[in-house]
Amino acid sequence: MTKRTIGAKRRLNETRILEAAERVFAERGYSAASTAAIAAMAGLPKANLHYYFRTKQALYRRVIENIIAKWVETSDPIRTDADPKAALSSYIAGKIDYSRLHPHASKVFASEILHGAPTISERLSGDLKIWLDGKCRVIEGWIAAGKMARVDPRHLFFIIWAATQTYADFDVQAAALLGQRNLRAGDYQAAREMVTAMVLAACGLA
Amino acid sequence: MTKRTIGAKRRLNETRILEAAERVFAERGYSAASTAAIAAMAGLPKANLHYYFRTKQALYRRVIENIIAKWVETSDPIRTDADPKAALSSYIAGKIDYSRLHPHASKVFASEILHGAPTISERLSGDLKIWLDGKCRVIEGWIAAGKMARVDPRHLFFIIWAATQTYADFDVQAAALLGQRNLRAGDYQAAREMVTAMVLAACGLA
DNA sequence: GTCTATAGCGCGATAGAC
DNA sequence: GTCTATCGCGCTATAGAC
């Protein structure tokens, strides 16, 4: 065994544990998620999980950090040099895609915030606020340039997040009320079209 | 002690327990909420709580049932004989008020759905689906009468719920990103105005 | 109806052999 | 690195005195 092989195995096991943890945390919530269940889903004995991640809290923190990183990435289309209508449409489409493709990640994040954000409250009022401030300045720049109607950029983001993430976080409710077992591709498409129409109209871009 | 007095005491204690439970379930989630914490917040010994509600699950079910009843009530403005613009505006305003005044209730419901709705899945695909079907027929009636633009009524509801309830469920996030400790009256007003503008525009009622 | 004390159990975490 | 066995804690729920 070379050092490189050992490192590869560590990375492989860590990845499997992180994926299993994201799923179990999403389905049960932090407290009800047992390390035994996560280990079983990752195909490892429970003691091995504690070898790679000393505590449940440390494992959870790693899961959350990964999710935040992806969450921030989805806002890449919001750039000063972009066209507001195209940028907002692309942003919404990306958020809906994320809800469809990564519902577990969205749910873990939602559960964290829902119960007071104990793990990431410093980040919310720290680097994530700074990140959002920057994105809001982009919107304000578009408004100042007369490219779109005057709206409160922060509430615009809050409402876009809510309207897109609800199709991941509350997929069970939406499916049940649609008389289905799961959400289908057409449901996400209808959601994307409706959210886009509402946002563009509110921004005077329809 | 007359029988009436005893019944009054039972109702008083049950109410105090239910209010405490709603709060603790909202703050910690079902699993992390201990019956000891609920009893302490209600000002009772733990054993007394189990005297009034035999199991934690039974107490939780009662909390959820009460929340659903209030949730259904908020849709009262959606009536066939109402004016679409006034009805939707009133509905959204009521939902925002509910988020401001009953954030705990909204969070308990959100947490229930988020983790797969184990307690109310039958209701979601049963009487709640029938209730929503009725409300959707009202919207479809308005569309058929040419009173508003053609939209998918179910997705319209999903998005209104998401955009209004996010100010209760994710209040911690919104406050932190606004650089505040809590949401203020003005924040809810801004939210109401923005959601209303978006919905009315999407429905051709602006 | 109220309260103290505790039974019973599941979970996080670790020791220690391999 | 891996795994079995187990410790210790905190929780739900109840027994039984008052």
CSV table of C-alpha atoms (C1' of nucleotides) in Angstrom, one decimal:
chain,number,residue,atom,x,y,z
A,1,MET,CA,0.0,0.0,0.0
A,2,THR,CA,1.5,3.3,-1.0
A,3,LYS,CA,0.7,6.5,0.8
A,4,ARG,CA,-1.3,7.6,-2.2
A,5,THR,CA,-3.5,4.5,-2.1
A,6,ILE,CA,-4.3,5.0,1.5
A,7,GLY,CA,-5.2,8.7,0.9
A,8,ALA,CA,-7.5,7.6,-2.0
A,9,LYS,CA,-9.3,5.1,0.2
A,10,ARG,CA,-9.8,7.8,2.9
A,11,ARG,CA,-11.2,10.1,0.3
A,12,LEU,CA,-13.5,7.4,-1.0
A,13,ASN,CA,-14.8,6.5,2.4
A,14,GLU,CA,-15.3,10.1,3.4
A,15,THR,CA,-17.2,10.8,0.2
A,16,ARG,CA,-19.5,7.7,0.8
A,17,ILE,CA,-20.1,8.8,4.4
A,18,LEU,CA,-20.8,12.4,3.4
A,19,GLU,CA,-23.4,11.3,0.7
A,20,ALA,CA,-25.1,8.9,3.1
A,21,ALA,CA,-25.1,11.6,5.8
A,22,GLU,CA,-26.7,14.2,3.6
A,23,ARG,CA,-29.5,11.8,2.8
A,24,VAL,CA,-30.1,10.6,6.3
A,25,PHE,CA,-30.0,14.1,7.8
A,26,ALA,CA,-32.4,15.2,5.1
A,27,GLU,CA,-34.9,12.4,5.7
A,28,ARG,CA,-34.9,12.4,9.5
A,29,GLY,CA,-33.4,15.7,10.7
A,30,TYR,CA,-30.2,16.1,12.7
A,31,SER,CA,-31.4,14.6,16.0
A,32,ALA,CA,-33.3,11.6,14.6
A,33,ALA,CA,-30.4,10.8,12.3
A,34,SER,CA,-28.3,8.1,14.0
A,35,THR,CA,-24.7,7.5,13.2
A,36,ALA,CA,-25.6,3.8,12.9
A,37,ALA,CA,-28.1,4.6,10.2
A,38,ILE,CA,-25.6,6.8,8.3
A,39,ALA,CA,-22.9,4.1,8.6
A,40,ALA,CA,-25.3,1.4,7.4
A,41,MET,CA,-26.3,3.5,4.3
A,42,ALA,CA,-22.6,4.1,3.6
A,43,GLY,CA,-21.9,0.4,4.0
A,44,LEU,CA,-19.6,0.7,6.9
A,45,PRO,CA,-19.6,-0.4,10.6
A,46,LYS,CA,-20.6,2.4,12.9
A,47,ALA,CA,-17.1,2.5,14.5
A,48,ASN,CA,-15.5,3.2,11.2
A,49,LEU,CA,-17.7,6.3,10.7
A,50,HIS,CA,-16.4,7.6,14.0
A,51,TYR,CA,-12.9,6.9,12.8
A,52,TYR,CA,-13.3,9.2,9.8
A,53,PHE,CA,-15.5,11.8,11.6
A,54,ARG,CA,-14.9,12.0,15.3
A,55,THR,CA,-18.3,13.3,16.3
A,56,LYS,CA,-21.7,13.4,14.7
A,57,GLN,CA,-21.6,17.2,14.9
A,58,ALA,CA,-18.3,17.4,13.0
A,59,LEU,CA,-19.8,15.2,10.2
A,60,TYR,CA,-22.9,17.4,10.1
A,61,ARG,CA,-20.8,20.5,9.9
A,62,ARG,CA,-18.9,19.1,6.9
A,63,VAL,CA,-22.2,18.3,5.2
A,64,ILE,CA,-23.6,21.8,5.7
A,65,GLU,CA,-20.4,23.5,4.5
A,66,ASN,CA,-20.5,21.5,1.3
A,67,ILE,CA,-24.1,22.5,0.8
A,68,ILE,CA,-23.5,26.2,1.4
A,69,ALA,CA,-20.7,26.2,-1.2
A,70,LYS,CA,-23.0,24.8,-3.9
A,71,TRP,CA,-25.8,27.2,-2.8
A,72,VAL,CA,-23.5,30.2,-3.3
A,73,GLU,CA,-22.4,28.9,-6.7
A,74,THR,CA,-26.0,28.9,-8.1
A,75,SER,CA,-25.9,32.7,-8.0
A,76,ASP,CA,-23.1,33.0,-10.5
A,77,PRO,CA,-25.5,34.3,-13.3
A,78,ILE,CA,-26.2,37.5,-11.2
A,79,ARG,CA,-23.3,39.6,-12.6
A,80,THR,CA,-23.2,43.3,-13.3
A,81,ASP,CA,-22.3,42.8,-17.0
A,82,ALA,CA,-25.2,40.4,-17.6
A,83,ASP,CA,-28.6,41.3,-19.0
A,84,PRO,CA,-31.2,41.4,-16.1
A,85,LYS,CA,-33.9,39.4,-17.8
A,86,ALA,CA,-31.5,36.6,-19.0
A,87,ALA,CA,-29.6,36.6,-15.7
A,88,LEU,CA,-32.7,36.3,-13.5
A,89,SER,CA,-34.2,33.6,-15.8
A,90,SER,CA,-31.0,31.6,-15.7
A,91,TYR,CA,-30.7,32.0,-12.0
A,92,ILE,CA,-34.3,30.7,-11.4
A,93,ALA,CA,-33.8,27.9,-13.8
A,94,GLY,CA,-30.6,26.9,-12.0
A,95,LYS,CA,-32.4,27.0,-8.6
A,96,ILE,CA,-35.2,24.8,-9.9
A,97,ASP,CA,-32.7,22.4,-11.4
A,98,TYR,CA,-30.9,22.2,-8.0
A,99,SER,CA,-34.2,21.5,-6.3
A,100,ARG,CA,-34.9,18.7,-8.7
A,101,LEU,CA,-31.4,17.2,-8.6
A,102,HIS,CA,-30.3,17.8,-5.0
A,103,PRO,CA,-33.4,17.7,-2.9
A,104,HIS,CA,-31.6,16.2,0.1
A,105,ALA,CA,-29.1,19.0,0.2
A,106,SER,CA,-31.8,21.6,0.1
A,107,LYS,CA,-33.7,19.8,2.9
A,108,VAL,CA,-30.7,19.6,5.2
A,109,PHE,CA,-30.1,23.4,4.7
A,110,ALA,CA,-33.8,24.1,5.3
A,111,SER,CA,-33.8,22.1,8.5
A,112,GLU,CA,-30.7,23.9,9.8
A,113,ILE,CA,-32.3,27.3,9.3
A,114,LEU,CA,-35.7,26.2,10.5
A,115,HIS,CA,-34.4,25.3,13.9
A,116,GLY,CA,-32.5,28.5,14.4
A,117,ALA,CA,-29.3,27.9,12.3
A,118,PRO,CA,-27.3,26.9,15.4
A,119,THR,CA,-24.4,25.7,13.3
A,120,ILE,CA,-24.1,28.5,10.8
A,121,SER,CA,-25.5,31.6,12.5
A,122,GLU,CA,-22.0,33.3,12.4
A,123,ARG,CA,-21.7,32.6,8.7
A,124,LEU,CA,-25.2,34.0,8.0
A,125,SER,CA,-24.4,37.3,9.6
A,126,GLY,CA,-20.8,37.2,8.3
A,127,ASP,CA,-19.5,36.0,5.0
A,128,LEU,CA,-23.0,35.0,3.6
A,129,LYS,CA,-24.4,38.5,4.4
A,130,ILE,CA,-21.4,40.0,2.6
A,131,TRP,CA,-22.0,37.7,-0.4
A,132,LEU,CA,-25.6,38.7,-0.5
A,133,ASP,CA,-24.8,42.4,-0.2
A,134,GLY,CA,-22.6,42.1,-3.3
A,135,LYS,CA,-25.4,40.4,-5.3
A,136,CYS,CA,-27.8,43.1,-4.1
A,137,ARG,CA,-25.5,45.8,-5.4
A,138,VAL,CA,-25.6,44.1,-8.8
A,139,ILE,CA,-29.4,44.4,-8.8
A,140,GLU,CA,-29.3,48.0,-7.5
A,141,GLY,CA,-26.9,48.8,-10.4
A,142,TRP,CA,-29.4,47.4,-12.9
A,143,ILE,CA,-32.1,49.6,-11.3
A,144,ALA,CA,-29.9,52.7,-11.3
A,145,ALA,CA,-29.1,52.1,-15.0
A,146,GLY,CA,-32.8,52.0,-15.7
A,147,LYS,CA,-32.6,48.3,-16.9
A,148,MET,CA,-35.3,47.1,-14.5
A,149,ALA,CA,-38.0,48.4,-12.2
A,150,ARG,CA,-37.3,49.4,-8.6
A,151,VAL,CA,-37.6,46.5,-6.2
A,152,ASP,CA,-36.1,45.6,-2.9
A,153,PRO,CA,-33.3,43.2,-3.9
A,154,ARG,CA,-33.1,41.4,-0.6
A,155,HIS,CA,-36.8,40.5,-0.6
A,156,LEU,CA,-36.5,39.6,-4.3
A,157,PHE,CA,-33.8,37.0,-3.3
A,158,PHE,CA,-35.8,35.7,-0.3
A,159,ILE,CA,-38.9,35.1,-2.5
A,160,ILE,CA,-36.9,33.5,-5.3
A,161,TRP,CA,-35.2,31.2,-2.8
A,162,ALA,CA,-38.6,30.3,-1.2
A,163,ALA,CA,-40.4,29.7,-4.5
A,164,THR,CA,-37.7,27.5,-6.0
A,165,GLN,CA,-36.6,25.6,-2.9
A,166,THR,CA,-40.1,24.7,-1.9
A,167,TYR,CA,-40.0,22.2,-4.8
A,168,ALA,CA,-37.2,20.4,-3.0
A,169,ASP,CA,-38.1,21.0,0.7
A,170,PHE,CA,-41.8,20.4,0.4
A,171,ASP,CA,-41.8,18.0,-2.6
A,172,VAL,CA,-43.8,15.5,-0.5
A,173,GLN,CA,-46.6,18.0,0.0
A,174,ALA,CA,-46.6,19.2,-3.6
A,175,ALA,CA,-46.7,15.7,-4.9
A,176,ALA,CA,-49.5,14.6,-2.6
A,177,LEU,CA,-51.6,17.6,-3.4
A,178,LEU,CA,-51.1,17.0,-7.1
A,179,GLY,CA,-52.4,13.5,-6.6
A,180,GLN,CA,-49.0,12.0,-7.4
A,181,ARG,CA,-46.4,9.9,-5.6
A,182,ASN,CA,-43.5,12.0,-6.8
A,183,LEU,CA,-42.9,15.3,-8.6
A,184,ARG,CA,-42.2,14.8,-12.3
A,185,ALA,CA,-40.1,16.7,-14.9
A,186,GLY,CA,-43.2,18.6,-16.1
A,187,ASP,CA,-44.0,19.8,-12.6
A,188,TYR,CA,-40.5,21.4,-12.3
A,189,GLN,CA,-40.9,22.9,-15.7
A,190,ALA,CA,-44.3,24.4,-14.7
A,191,ALA,CA,-42.7,25.7,-11.5
A,192,ARG,CA,-39.8,27.3,-13.4
A,193,GLU,CA,-42.1,29.0,-15.9
A,194,MET,CA,-44.4,30.4,-13.2
A,195,VAL,CA,-41.7,31.7,-10.9
A,196,THR,CA,-39.9,33.2,-13.9
A,197,ALA,CA,-43.1,34.9,-15.1
A,198,MET,CA,-43.8,36.3,-11.6
A,199,VAL,CA,-40.2,37.6,-11.0
A,200,LEU,CA,-39.8,39.1,-14.5
A,201,ALA,CA,-43.2,40.9,-14.2
A,202,ALA,CA,-42.3,42.3,-10.7
A,203,CYS,CA,-39.1,43.6,-12.1
A,204,GLY,CA,-40.7,45.2,-15.2
A,205,LEU,CA,-39.0,42.8,-17.5
A,206,ALA,CA,-41.9,40.8,-18.8
B,1,MET,CA,-64.4,20.9,43.4
B,2,THR,CA,-67.3,20.6,41.0
B,3,LYS,CA,-67.0,18.6,37.8
B,4,ARG,CA,-67.0,21.8,35.8
B,5,THR,CA,-64.0,23.2,37.8
B,6,ILE,CA,-62.1,20.0,37.1
B,7,GLY,CA,-62.9,20.1,33.4
B,8,ALA,CA,-61.8,23.8,33.3
B,9,LYS,CA,-58.5,22.9,35.0
B,10,ARG,CA,-57.9,20.1,32.5
B,11,ARG,CA,-58.6,22.4,29.6
B,12,LEU,CA,-56.3,25.0,31.1
B,13,ASN,CA,-53.4,22.6,31.5
B,14,GLU,CA,-53.9,21.0,28.1
B,15,THR,CA,-53.8,24.5,26.5
B,16,ARG,CA,-50.6,25.4,28.4
B,17,ILE,CA,-49.0,22.1,27.3
B,18,LEU,CA,-50.1,22.5,23.7
B,19,GLU,CA,-48.7,26.1,23.5
B,20,ALA,CA,-45.4,25.0,25.1
B,21,ALA,CA,-45.2,22.0,22.8
B,22,GLU,CA,-45.8,24.1,19.7
B,23,ARG,CA,-42.9,26.3,20.7
B,24,VAL,CA,-40.5,23.6,21.7
B,25,PHE,CA,-41.3,21.4,18.6
B,26,ALA,CA,-40.7,24.5,16.4
B,27,GLU,CA,-37.4,25.4,18.0
B,28,ARG,CA,-35.8,21.9,18.2
B,29,GLY,CA,-37.8,19.7,15.9
B,30,TYR,CA,-39.7,16.6,17.0
B,31,SER,CA,-36.8,14.3,18.0
B,32,ALA,CA,-34.8,16.9,19.8
B,33,ALA,CA,-37.8,18.2,21.7
B,34,SER,CA,-37.9,16.4,25.0
B,35,THR,CA,-41.1,16.0,27.0
B,36,ALA,CA,-39.1,17.4,30.0
B,37,ALA,CA,-38.4,20.6,28.1
B,38,ILE,CA,-42.1,21.0,27.1
B,39,ALA,CA,-43.3,20.3,30.6
B,40,ALA,CA,-40.8,22.8,32.1
B,41,MET,CA,-41.9,25.5,29.6
B,42,ALA,CA,-45.6,24.7,30.5
B,43,GLY,CA,-44.7,25.0,34.2
B,44,LEU,CA,-45.6,21.4,35.1
B,45,PRO,CA,-43.7,18.3,36.2
B,46,LYS,CA,-42.9,15.9,33.4
B,47,ALA,CA,-45.1,13.2,34.8
B,48,ASN,CA,-48.1,15.5,34.6
B,49,LEU,CA,-47.6,16.1,30.9
B,50,HIS,CA,-47.8,12.3,30.4
B,51,TYR,CA,-51.0,12.3,32.4
B,52,TYR,CA,-52.7,14.7,30.0
B,53,PHE,CA,-51.0,13.3,26.8
B,54,ARG,CA,-50.1,9.7,27.1
B,55,THR,CA,-47.3,9.7,24.5
B,56,LYS,CA,-45.1,12.4,22.9
B,57,GLN,CA,-46.4,11.3,19.5
B,58,ALA,CA,-50.0,11.9,20.7
B,59,LEU,CA,-49.1,15.4,21.9
B,60,TYR,CA,-47.4,16.1,18.6
B,61,ARG,CA,-50.4,14.9,16.6
B,62,ARG,CA,-52.7,17.3,18.5
B,63,VAL,CA,-50.3,20.2,17.9
B,64,ILE,CA,-50.2,19.4,14.2
B,65,GLU,CA,-54.0,19.0,13.9
B,66,ASN,CA,-54.5,22.5,15.4
B,67,ILE,CA,-52.0,24.0,13.0
B,68,ILE,CA,-53.7,22.4,10.0
B,69,ALA,CA,-57.1,23.7,11.0
B,70,LYS,CA,-55.7,27.3,11.2
B,71,TRP,CA,-53.8,26.8,7.9
B,72,VAL,CA,-57.1,25.9,6.1
B,73,GLU,CA,-58.9,28.9,7.6
B,74,THR,CA,-56.5,31.4,6.0
B,75,SER,CA,-57.8,30.5,2.6
B,76,ASP,CA,-61.3,31.7,3.4
B,77,PRO,CA,-60.9,34.8,1.1
B,78,ILE,CA,-60.7,32.5,-1.9
B,79,ARG,CA,-64.4,32.4,-2.8
B,80,THR,CA,-66.1,32.2,-6.1
B,81,ASP,CA,-68.2,35.3,-5.5
B,82,ALA,CA,-65.2,37.4,-4.5
B,83,ASP,CA,-63.2,39.7,-6.8
B,84,PRO,CA,-59.9,37.9,-7.8
B,85,LYS,CA,-57.7,40.9,-7.1
B,86,ALA,CA,-59.1,41.7,-3.7
B,87,ALA,CA,-59.3,38.0,-2.8
B,88,LEU,CA,-55.7,37.2,-3.7
B,89,SER,CA,-54.5,40.4,-2.0
B,90,SER,CA,-56.4,39.6,1.2
B,91,TYR,CA,-55.2,36.0,1.1
B,92,ILE,CA,-51.5,37.0,0.8
B,93,ALA,CA,-51.9,39.6,3.5
B,94,GLY,CA,-53.4,37.0,5.8
B,95,LYS,CA,-50.6,34.5,5.1
B,96,ILE,CA,-48.0,37.2,5.9
B,97,ASP,CA,-49.8,38.1,9.1
B,98,TYR,CA,-49.9,34.5,10.1
B,99,SER,CA,-46.1,34.2,9.5
B,100,ARG,CA,-45.6,37.2,11.7
B,101,LEU,CA,-48.0,36.2,14.5
B,102,HIS,CA,-47.6,32.4,14.5
B,103,PRO,CA,-44.0,31.6,13.5
B,104,HIS,CA,-43.9,28.6,15.7
B,105,ALA,CA,-46.9,27.0,14.1
B,106,SER,CA,-45.5,27.5,10.7
B,107,LYS,CA,-42.2,26.0,11.6
B,108,VAL,CA,-43.7,22.9,13.2
B,109,PHE,CA,-45.7,22.3,10.0
B,110,ALA,CA,-42.7,23.0,7.8
B,111,SER,CA,-40.6,20.5,9.8
B,112,GLU,CA,-43.3,17.9,9.5
B,113,ILE,CA,-43.4,18.2,5.7
B,114,LEU,CA,-39.7,18.5,5.3
B,115,HIS,CA,-39.1,15.1,6.9
B,116,GLY,CA,-41.6,13.3,4.8
B,117,ALA,CA,-44.9,14.2,6.5
B,118,PRO,CA,-45.0,10.9,8.4
B,119,THR,CA,-47.8,12.0,10.7
B,120,ILE,CA,-50.1,13.6,8.0
B,121,SER,CA,-49.4,11.9,4.7
B,122,GLU,CA,-52.9,10.4,4.6
B,123,ARG,CA,-54.5,13.8,5.2
B,124,LEU,CA,-52.3,15.4,2.5
B,125,SER,CA,-53.5,13.0,-0.2
B,126,GLY,CA,-57.0,12.9,1.4
B,127,ASP,CA,-59.0,15.7,2.8
B,128,LEU,CA,-56.4,18.4,2.2
B,129,LYS,CA,-56.1,17.5,-1.4
B,130,ILE,CA,-59.9,17.7,-1.7
B,131,TRP,CA,-59.8,21.1,0.0
B,132,LEU,CA,-57.1,22.3,-2.4
B,133,ASP,CA,-59.1,21.0,-5.4
B,134,GLY,CA,-62.0,23.1,-4.3
B,135,LYS,CA,-59.9,26.2,-4.0
B,136,CYS,CA,-58.4,25.5,-7.4
B,137,ARG,CA,-61.8,25.2,-9.0
B,138,VAL,CA,-62.5,28.8,-7.7
B,139,ILE,CA,-59.4,30.0,-9.5
B,140,GLU,CA,-60.3,28.1,-12.6
B,141,GLY,CA,-63.8,29.7,-12.5
B,142,TRP,CA,-62.3,33.1,-12.4
B,143,ILE,CA,-60.1,32.2,-15.4
B,144,ALA,CA,-63.0,30.8,-17.3
B,145,ALA,CA,-65.0,34.0,-16.6
B,146,GLY,CA,-62.2,36.1,-18.1
B,147,LYS,CA,-61.5,37.7,-14.7
B,148,MET,CA,-57.8,36.8,-14.6
B,149,ALA,CA,-55.1,35.4,-16.8
B,150,ARG,CA,-54.6,31.7,-17.3
B,151,VAL,CA,-52.3,30.2,-14.6
B,152,ASP,CA,-51.8,26.8,-13.1
B,153,PRO,CA,-53.8,27.3,-9.8
B,154,ARG,CA,-51.9,24.5,-7.9
B,155,HIS,CA,-48.5,26.0,-8.6
B,156,LEU,CA,-49.9,29.4,-7.8
B,157,PHE,CA,-50.8,28.2,-4.3
B,158,PHE,CA,-47.5,26.4,-3.9
B,159,ILE,CA,-45.6,29.6,-4.7
B,160,ILE,CA,-47.8,31.8,-2.5
B,161,TRP,CA,-47.3,29.4,0.4
B,162,ALA,CA,-43.6,29.3,-0.1
B,163,ALA,CA,-43.2,33.1,-0.5
B,164,THR,CA,-45.3,33.9,2.6
B,165,GLN,CA,-44.3,31.1,4.9
B,166,THR,CA,-40.6,31.7,4.3
B,167,TYR,CA,-40.9,34.8,6.5
B,168,ALA,CA,-41.8,32.5,9.4
B,169,ASP,CA,-39.9,29.3,8.7
B,170,PHE,CA,-36.6,31.0,7.7
B,171,ASP,CA,-37.0,34.2,9.7
B,172,VAL,CA,-33.6,33.7,11.3
B,173,GLN,CA,-32.0,33.6,7.9
B,174,ALA,CA,-33.8,36.7,6.6
B,175,ALA,CA,-33.0,38.7,9.7
B,176,ALA,CA,-29.3,37.8,9.7
B,177,LEU,CA,-29.0,38.6,6.0
B,178,LEU,CA,-30.8,41.9,6.6
B,179,GLY,CA,-28.2,42.6,9.3
B,180,GLN,CA,-30.8,42.5,12.1
B,181,ARG,CA,-31.5,40.4,15.1
B,182,ASN,CA,-35.2,39.9,14.3
B,183,LEU,CA,-37.6,40.7,11.5
B,184,ARG,CA,-39.5,44.0,12.0
B,185,ALA,CA,-43.0,45.1,11.1
B,186,GLY,CA,-41.6,46.9,8.0
B,187,ASP,CA,-40.0,43.8,6.8
B,188,TYR,CA,-43.3,41.9,6.7
B,189,GLN,CA,-44.9,44.9,5.0
B,190,ALA,CA,-42.2,44.9,2.3
B,191,ALA,CA,-42.7,41.2,1.9
B,192,ARG,CA,-46.5,41.5,1.6
B,193,GLU,CA,-46.2,44.2,-1.0
B,194,MET,CA,-43.7,42.4,-3.1
B,195,VAL,CA,-45.5,39.0,-3.0
B,196,THR,CA,-48.7,40.7,-3.8
B,197,ALA,CA,-47.2,42.6,-6.8
B,198,MET,CA,-45.7,39.4,-8.2
B,199,VAL,CA,-48.9,37.4,-7.9
B,200,LEU,CA,-51.2,40.0,-9.2
B,201,ALA,CA,-48.8,40.6,-12.2
B,202,ALA,CA,-48.7,36.9,-12.9
B,203,CYS,CA,-52.5,36.7,-12.8
B,204,GLY,CA,-52.9,39.7,-15.1
B,205,LEU,CA,-54.5,41.7,-12.3
B,206,ALA,CA,-51.8,44.4,-11.8
C,1,DG,C1',-54.7,15.2,40.1
C,2,DT,C1',-49.8,15.7,41.4
C,3,DC,C1',-45.2,14.4,42.2
C,4,DT,C1',-40.7,11.5,43.1
C,5,DA,C1',-38.2,7.9,41.7
C,6,DT,C1',-36.9,4.7,38.5
C,7,DA,C1',-37.4,1.2,34.9
C,8,DG,C1',-36.1,0.4,30.2
C,9,DC,C1',-34.0,1.5,26.0
C,10,DG,C1',-31.5,3.6,22.2
C,11,DC,C1',-27.8,6.4,21.0
C,12,DG,C1',-23.0,8.5,20.7
C,13,DA,C1',-18.6,7.4,21.4
C,14,DT,C1',-14.6,4.5,22.5
C,15,DA,C1',-11.5,0.7,24.0
C,16,DG,C1',-8.8,-2.7,22.4
C,17,DA,C1',-8.1,-7.0,19.6
C,18,DC,C1',-7.0,-7.9,14.9
D,1,DG,C1',-7.6,0.8,8.9
D,2,DT,C1',-11.2,-2.3,10.5
D,3,DC,C1',-14.4,-4.3,13.7
D,4,DT,C1',-16.7,-6.3,18.1
D,5,DA,C1',-18.1,-5.3,22.4
D,6,DT,C1',-19.5,-2.1,25.7
D,7,DC,C1',-19.7,2.0,28.6
D,8,DG,C1',-22.5,5.9,30.0
D,9,DC,C1',-25.9,9.2,29.2
D,10,DG,C1',-30.4,11.1,28.3
D,11,DC,C1',-34.7,10.1,27.0
D,12,DT,C1',-39.8,8.3,27.2
D,13,DA,C1',-42.8,6.4,30.0
D,14,DT,C1',-44.7,4.5,34.3
D,15,DA,C1',-45.3,2.8,39.1
D,16,DG,C1',-46.9,4.1,43.2
D,17,DA,C1',-47.0,7.3,47.3
D,18,DC,C1',-49.5,11.4,48.5
